Every structure is written in C-alpha cells, then in structure tokens.
Amino acid sequence: MPETGFVLDGALEAVGLPLGDWPLCRVFLFDDARYPWLMLVPRRADRREIIELSSEDQAQLFSEISRAMTALQGVAKPDKLNLGALGNVTPQLHIHIVGRYVSDEAWPGPVWGQGTRKPYPPHMVGILMDKLARALGFEA
Amino acid sequence: MPETGFVLDGALEAVGLPLGDWPLCRVFLFDDARYPWLMLVPRRADRREIIELSSEDQAQLFSEISRAMTALQGVAKPDKLNLGALGNVTPQLHIHIVGRYVSDEAWPGPVWGQGTRKPYPPHMVGILMDKLARALGFEA
C-alpha cells in the first residue's frame, strides 16, 4: 500500500499524539483528557470522504476501525463507544473513536464541538499512551 | 444471514421511514427535513456496539455503509458526508449517514442533539423516498 503525497494536516497534528502506523492509518491519541479518544488518519493524499478511498482501502479502513474500537474498549472500558467521521472543520479524512461515560461532561450528546479541549497533563499522557500502544499492537 | 429475535427499537421506529432491507441492515430515511439523512439498523438482536457483531457481519455492515454513502452523495450532493454511530440515547445499534451543507443550521457542528427535528411534509417525503430507494437499489 504505497503512500504518495500524504501530508498530515496541521490541525490534526496539533491535537493528535501519534501512537503508530497500521497498514492504512496513522493512529493517534486525541489530546483531550476529557475522553479516551483515538483518531485514525488514512495515509492517503487529498481524501475527504471514506468513499473516495479505493474499495481495498475502505475494507482496510473498516478493519482498522474495528481493531481500534476493540483496543479502546479493553483499555478504557467505557459505557459506550462513539464512532464519527465528520470533517466539517478539518477536511482531511479522519475518523474518531471515542469512549463515552454516563458521567462525562457531554453525555449523552456528541463530543464534537462541545466545551473546551483539555490537553493531558504530561505526567499522565505517557502512561496512557504506553497502555494504548500495547493494546493496539504497536509494542511487544 | 438468519435473523433471530431482532425487534426494531420503538425510538428508532418513531424517527425512521423504512426504505428497504439489505442483507444485514434495514435502511431508513431519517425523518428530519433539515438534513438528507439515512439510518442503517443491523437486523441483529441485542447489539449495542459494532464490535459486538461477528466479523462477517462487521464486513457486511461496512460494505452497506459505503453503499449508503455513495447513494446519498449521488442523490443529495451534500458539501460533506457525516458518519456517526453513537447510541448514547437509544442503545440499539444504528448508524447515521448525514449529508451536510455549509448552509445547514448545525454546520460545522454535528447534527446529533442539535435543535429540533422537523418531520418531512407529507407531500415531499414520497418523492424523496422514491429517489433514494432507486439509488439504494430497492426499486428497478
């Protein structure tokens, strides 16, 4: 699966802490301590919609979404998983997988566009990223 | 793909105008005239999360999501497609595919939990449902 001309959008780079690369997507921890939140960015240039990917890439994307959901469920044990692909603000194709809790500040509404992002404190983020990276298969 | 014990949740039934059945999902027009909006409900009992489906059903679901996106794009020509699987309010597994416009009332925020649903006027909904049903392959 060659990558030609893929450059991560600066707006996604600003909120994403990279965990590793799968065959199609770069996997990020979304830097918002309010919710356990993964973001997948297919390493393909100039894609805004899932259906702009090839059939093969779409199948790979959905496989990676499923794998990310399973890992986040195992690590964070949320009350509900939320999946979203919006791109209304940042057009580069990216997919959100968010662990939700009945006690979280946006429940039961969506997380997008709600309140103010709270970056992780430095002493917390390393521990969480290590645990997620192992669950996602990026480390032994 | 047998269906055992699947019963559509009343809350989904109240907002969904059925367009037809694909191998896995029942496909609905979401009855909100503010946005062109399809809803897919896998005909499987007692599922809340995508990852609670079998691997085979997950692959079928994603294929049907892609097909629904392509049809909605063709019929409604939105500025952006939004995909969401939340289920925070109604737990029965269901997937939203929403056509968004820069001019719509929730742009660029998500549609879920925003404003008040506006059911279609009866004289409009039949025309739209016919057009969608053809694009989705439910009619010759």
Tab-separated table of C-alpha atoms in Angstrom:
chain	number	residue	atom	x	y	z
A	1	MET	CA	0.000	0.000	0.000
A	2	PRO	CA	2.149	2.883	-1.216
A	3	GLU	CA	1.848	6.348	0.248
A	4	THR	CA	2.100	9.119	-2.291
A	5	GLY	CA	1.964	12.711	-1.247
A	6	PHE	CA	0.291	12.170	2.124
A	7	VAL	CA	0.960	15.067	4.483
A	8	LEU	CA	-0.799	15.235	7.828
A	9	ASP	CA	-2.994	18.330	8.143
A	10	GLY	CA	-1.594	20.753	10.703
A	11	ALA	CA	-4.920	20.978	12.522
A	12	LEU	CA	-4.926	17.210	13.100
A	13	GLU	CA	-1.247	17.194	14.024
A	14	ALA	CA	-1.965	19.832	16.676
A	15	VAL	CA	-4.468	17.613	18.520
A	16	GLY	CA	-3.096	14.129	17.812
A	17	LEU	CA	-0.412	12.294	19.754
A	18	PRO	CA	0.922	9.621	17.365
A	19	LEU	CA	0.788	6.029	18.597
A	20	GLY	CA	1.912	4.225	15.447
A	21	ASP	CA	1.077	3.295	11.871
A	22	TRP	CA	-1.156	0.473	10.711
A	23	PRO	CA	-1.146	-0.596	7.036
A	24	LEU	CA	-3.524	2.227	6.094
A	25	CYS	CA	-3.937	4.618	9.010
A	26	ARG	CA	-1.787	6.595	11.345
A	27	VAL	CA	-3.241	6.083	14.816
A	28	PHE	CA	-3.356	8.928	17.325
A	29	LEU	CA	-4.438	9.512	20.865
A	30	PHE	CA	-6.624	12.606	20.603
A	31	ASP	CA	-5.128	15.008	23.123
A	32	ASP	CA	-8.217	15.671	25.197
A	33	ALA	CA	-8.183	14.310	28.721
A	34	ARG	CA	-11.981	14.577	28.989
A	35	TYR	CA	-12.481	11.393	26.941
A	36	PRO	CA	-10.430	8.345	25.899
A	37	TRP	CA	-10.286	9.063	22.185
A	38	LEU	CA	-8.459	7.550	19.237
A	39	MET	CA	-8.166	9.185	15.831
A	40	LEU	CA	-7.349	7.291	12.634
A	41	VAL	CA	-5.967	9.134	9.617
A	42	PRO	CA	-5.622	7.144	6.372
A	43	ARG	CA	-2.207	7.891	4.877
A	44	ARG	CA	-3.638	8.885	1.529
A	45	ALA	CA	-3.373	12.298	-0.067
A	46	ASP	CA	-6.345	14.509	-0.885
A	47	ARG	CA	-9.154	12.371	0.570
A	48	ARG	CA	-12.144	13.976	2.304
A	49	GLU	CA	-14.697	11.175	2.173
A	50	ILE	CA	-14.442	7.475	3.037
A	51	ILE	CA	-15.978	6.689	-0.343
A	52	GLU	CA	-13.106	8.482	-2.090
A	53	LEU	CA	-10.826	5.637	-0.965
A	54	SER	CA	-10.412	2.558	-3.160
A	55	SER	CA	-12.535	-0.464	-2.265
A	56	GLU	CA	-9.438	-2.182	-0.907
A	57	ASP	CA	-8.557	0.822	1.252
A	58	GLN	CA	-12.143	1.082	2.507
A	59	ALA	CA	-12.086	-2.550	3.628
A	60	GLN	CA	-8.749	-1.967	5.351
A	61	LEU	CA	-10.045	1.211	6.997
A	62	PHE	CA	-13.058	-0.551	8.460
A	63	SER	CA	-10.864	-3.387	9.702
A	64	GLU	CA	-8.639	-0.842	11.437
A	65	ILE	CA	-11.663	0.976	12.900
A	66	SER	CA	-12.887	-2.297	14.372
A	67	ARG	CA	-9.445	-3.057	15.777
A	68	ALA	CA	-9.184	0.402	17.333
A	69	MET	CA	-12.646	0.068	18.896
A	70	THR	CA	-11.691	-3.274	20.438
A	71	ALA	CA	-8.464	-1.862	21.874
A	72	LEU	CA	-10.143	1.242	23.295
A	73	GLN	CA	-12.937	-0.854	24.804
A	74	GLY	CA	-10.355	-3.063	26.507
A	75	VAL	CA	-8.207	-0.249	27.861
A	76	ALA	CA	-10.815	2.338	28.839
A	77	LYS	CA	-13.918	0.182	29.482
A	78	PRO	CA	-16.312	2.981	28.503
A	79	ASP	CA	-20.074	2.769	28.875
A	80	LYS	CA	-20.398	3.315	25.108
A	81	LEU	CA	-18.178	3.657	22.068
A	82	ASN	CA	-18.877	6.518	19.671
A	83	LEU	CA	-17.694	6.452	16.073
A	84	GLY	CA	-17.632	9.588	13.976
A	85	ALA	CA	-16.293	10.745	10.635
A	86	LEU	CA	-17.294	14.376	10.169
A	87	GLY	CA	-14.591	16.562	8.644
A	88	ASN	CA	-16.751	19.677	8.599
A	89	VAL	CA	-13.979	21.728	10.192
A	90	THR	CA	-10.821	19.901	9.084
A	91	PRO	CA	-11.378	18.340	5.680
A	92	GLN	CA	-8.539	15.773	5.634
A	93	LEU	CA	-10.186	12.382	6.116
A	94	HIS	CA	-10.012	11.283	9.750
A	95	ILE	CA	-12.095	9.017	11.944
A	96	HIS	CA	-12.881	9.460	15.619
A	97	ILE	CA	-13.386	6.607	18.069
A	98	VAL	CA	-14.383	7.937	21.466
A	99	GLY	CA	-15.023	6.143	24.724
A	100	ARG	CA	-18.038	7.671	26.436
A	101	TYR	CA	-19.202	7.510	30.037
A	102	VAL	CA	-22.579	8.336	31.504
A	103	SER	CA	-20.615	10.649	33.798
A	104	ASP	CA	-18.732	12.559	31.092
A	105	GLU	CA	-19.428	16.236	30.525
A	106	ALA	CA	-21.064	15.880	27.096
A	107	TRP	CA	-23.183	12.782	27.808
A	108	PRO	CA	-25.489	11.879	26.099
A	109	GLY	CA	-24.646	14.390	23.374
A	110	PRO	CA	-21.784	14.051	20.921
A	111	VAL	CA	-18.299	15.211	21.918
A	112	TRP	CA	-17.620	17.190	18.755
A	113	GLY	CA	-17.863	20.929	19.164
A	114	GLN	CA	-18.695	20.649	22.877
A	115	GLY	CA	-16.813	22.580	25.527
A	116	THR	CA	-13.076	23.134	25.514
A	117	ARG	CA	-10.418	20.536	24.794
A	118	LYS	CA	-8.261	19.739	27.817
A	119	PRO	CA	-4.786	18.539	26.832
A	120	TYR	CA	-3.409	15.745	29.001
A	121	PRO	CA	-1.069	16.683	31.829
A	122	PRO	CA	2.430	15.495	30.822
A	123	HIS	CA	2.720	13.096	33.742
A	124	MET	CA	-0.429	11.235	32.661
A	125	VAL	CA	-0.115	11.012	28.946
A	126	GLY	CA	2.930	8.732	28.765
A	127	ILE	CA	1.294	6.067	30.892
A	128	LEU	CA	-1.895	6.093	28.832
A	129	MET	CA	-0.042	6.110	25.507
A	130	ASP	CA	2.061	3.111	26.576
A	131	LYS	CA	-1.042	1.170	27.551
A	132	LEU	CA	-2.860	2.057	24.332
A	133	ALA	CA	0.167	1.314	22.162
A	134	ARG	CA	0.377	-2.194	23.616
A	135	ALA	CA	-3.368	-2.786	23.132
A	136	LEU	CA	-3.111	-1.555	19.535
A	137	GLY	CA	-0.210	-3.912	18.838
A	138	PHE	CA	2.485	-1.282	18.423
A	139	GLU	CA	4.672	-2.664	21.201
A	140	ALA	CA	5.591	-6.126	22.434
B	1	MET	CA	-27.772	-14.448	7.441
B	2	PRO	CA	-30.587	-15.512	9.755
B	3	GLU	CA	-32.445	-13.007	11.906
B	4	THR	CA	-33.231	-14.235	15.375
B	5	GLY	CA	-35.141	-12.099	17.796
B	6	PHE	CA	-34.499	-8.770	16.092
B	7	VAL	CA	-37.121	-6.202	17.029
B	8	LEU	CA	-36.720	-2.591	15.967
B	9	ASP	CA	-36.456	-0.242	18.934
B	10	GLY	CA	-39.532	1.980	19.199
B	11	ALA	CA	-37.439	5.125	19.416
B	12	LEU	CA	-35.786	4.322	16.076
B	13	GLU	CA	-39.087	3.295	14.536
B	14	ALA	CA	-40.533	6.685	15.512
B	15	VAL	CA	-37.934	8.618	13.510
B	16	GLY	CA	-37.201	6.213	10.654
B	17	LEU	CA	-39.097	5.880	7.384
B	18	PRO	CA	-38.228	2.397	6.044
B	19	LEU	CA	-36.744	2.249	2.555
B	20	GLY	CA	-35.891	-1.442	2.376
B	21	ASP	CA	-33.700	-4.259	3.685
B	22	TRP	CA	-30.161	-5.082	2.643
B	23	PRO	CA	-28.588	-8.416	3.661
B	24	LEU	CA	-27.709	-7.077	7.109
B	25	CYS	CA	-29.368	-3.717	7.665
B	26	ARG	CA	-32.784	-2.176	7.458
B	27	VAL	CA	-32.335	1.155	5.707
B	28	PHE	CA	-34.337	4.193	6.756
B	29	LEU	CA	-34.755	7.777	5.745
B	30	PHE	CA	-34.351	9.658	8.994
B	31	ASP	CA	-37.465	11.783	9.246
B	32	ASP	CA	-35.835	15.173	9.634
B	33	ALA	CA	-36.222	17.559	6.723
B	34	ARG	CA	-33.301	19.694	7.912
B	35	TYR	CA	-30.768	17.194	6.506
B	36	PRO	CA	-30.694	14.348	3.970
B	37	TRP	CA	-30.081	11.501	6.406
B	38	LEU	CA	-30.000	7.730	6.140
B	39	MET	CA	-30.039	5.375	9.117
B	40	LEU	CA	-28.876	1.770	8.977
B	41	VAL	CA	-30.029	-0.726	11.615
B	42	PRO	CA	-28.412	-4.180	11.569
B	43	ARG	CA	-31.162	-6.787	11.943
B	44	ARG	CA	-29.474	-8.464	14.887
B	45	ALA	CA	-30.877	-8.720	18.380
B	46	ASP	CA	-29.230	-7.212	21.431
B	47	ARG	CA	-26.314	-5.414	19.795
B	48	ARG	CA	-25.112	-2.037	21.065
B	49	GLU	CA	-21.621	-1.869	19.604
B	50	ILE	CA	-20.306	-2.527	16.099
B	51	ILE	CA	-17.672	-4.807	17.634
B	52	GLU	CA	-20.404	-6.984	19.140
B	53	LEU	CA	-21.261	-8.120	15.592
B	54	SER	CA	-19.489	-11.150	14.109
B	55	SER	CA	-16.531	-10.423	11.822
B	56	GLU	CA	-18.667	-11.398	8.843
B	57	ASP	CA	-21.472	-9.048	9.904
B	58	GLN	CA	-18.988	-6.222	10.505
B	59	ALA	CA	-17.626	-6.578	6.983
B	60	GLN	CA	-21.160	-6.588	5.622
B	61	LEU	CA	-22.094	-3.545	7.719
B	62	PHE	CA	-19.167	-1.526	6.418
B	63	SER	CA	-19.980	-2.521	2.857
B	64	GLU	CA	-23.554	-1.323	3.385
B	65	ILE	CA	-22.348	1.924	4.992
B	66	SER	CA	-20.186	2.600	1.939
B	67	ARG	CA	-23.074	1.825	-0.385
B	68	ALA	CA	-25.407	4.127	1.542
B	69	MET	CA	-22.855	6.939	1.480
B	70	THR	CA	-22.468	6.609	-2.273
B	71	ALA	CA	-26.231	6.699	-2.811
B	72	LEU	CA	-26.750	9.700	-0.532
B	73	GLN	CA	-23.891	11.552	-2.182
B	74	GLY	CA	-25.456	10.948	-5.571
B	75	VAL	CA	-28.975	11.968	-4.618
B	76	ALA	CA	-28.349	14.894	-2.275
B	77	LYS	CA	-24.924	16.153	-3.426
B	78	PRO	CA	-24.001	17.457	0.023
B	79	ASP	CA	-20.900	19.506	0.759
B	80	LYS	CA	-19.796	16.797	3.212
B	81	LEU	CA	-20.917	13.383	4.390
B	82	ASN	CA	-21.025	12.740	8.123
B	83	LEU	CA	-20.920	9.227	9.562
B	84	GLY	CA	-21.858	8.560	13.150
B	85	ALA	CA	-22.551	5.609	15.407
B	86	LEU	CA	-23.340	6.940	18.867
B	87	GLY	CA	-26.176	5.131	20.630
B	88	ASN	CA	-25.874	7.179	23.812
B	89	VAL	CA	-29.613	7.827	23.860
B	90	THR	CA	-31.040	4.800	22.020
B	91	PRO	CA	-28.836	1.789	22.646
B	92	GLN	CA	-29.941	-0.468	19.763
B	93	LEU	CA	-27.094	-0.430	17.253
B	94	HIS	CA	-27.759	2.057	14.462
B	95	ILE	CA	-25.584	4.078	12.099
B	96	HIS	CA	-26.217	7.583	10.827
B	97	ILE	CA	-25.145	8.832	7.412
B	98	VAL	CA	-25.926	12.504	7.055
B	99	GLY	CA	-25.496	14.863	4.130
B	100	ARG	CA	-24.235	18.205	5.372
B	101	TYR	CA	-24.252	21.625	3.758
B	102	VAL	CA	-22.267	24.697	4.659
B	103	SER	CA	-25.667	26.397	4.794
B	104	ASP	CA	-27.358	23.943	7.189
B	105	GLU	CA	-28.380	25.060	10.647
B	106	ALA	CA	-25.865	22.950	12.583
B	107	TRP	CA	-22.820	23.488	10.330
B	108	PRO	CA	-19.988	22.916	11.129
B	109	GLY	CA	-21.088	21.166	14.314
B	110	PRO	CA	-22.582	17.679	14.442
B	111	VAL	CA	-26.313	17.198	13.878
B	112	TRP	CA	-26.915	14.983	16.872
B	113	GLY	CA	-28.618	16.685	19.778
B	114	GLN	CA	-28.877	19.996	17.906
B	115	GLY	CA	-32.125	21.888	17.560
B	116	THR	CA	-35.478	20.264	16.933
B	117	ARG	CA	-36.222	17.526	14.414
B	118	LYS	CA	-38.517	18.689	11.611
B	119	PRO	CA	-40.522	15.815	10.127
B	120	TYR	CA	-40.967	15.968	6.359
B	121	PRO	CA	-44.168	17.455	4.997
B	122	PRO	CA	-46.191	14.562	3.533
B	123	HIS	CA	-46.127	15.997	0.007
B	124	MET	CA	-42.306	15.993	-0.022
B	125	VAL	CA	-41.390	12.741	1.600
B	126	GLY	CA	-42.757	10.388	-1.044
B	127	ILE	CA	-40.745	11.985	-3.819
B	128	LEU	CA	-37.530	11.868	-1.813
B	129	MET	CA	-38.109	8.299	-0.668
B	130	ASP	CA	-38.706	7.129	-4.235
B	131	LYS	CA	-35.498	8.753	-5.402
B	132	LEU	CA	-33.481	7.321	-2.514
B	133	ALA	CA	-34.995	3.846	-2.897
B	134	ARG	CA	-33.899	3.751	-6.535
B	135	ALA	CA	-30.377	4.960	-5.673
B	136	LEU	CA	-30.149	2.341	-2.919
B	137	GLY	CA	-31.200	-0.415	-5.305
B	138	PHE	CA	-34.585	-1.175	-3.756
B	139	GLU	CA	-36.537	-0.457	-6.918
B	140	ALA	CA	-35.981	-1.134	-10.574
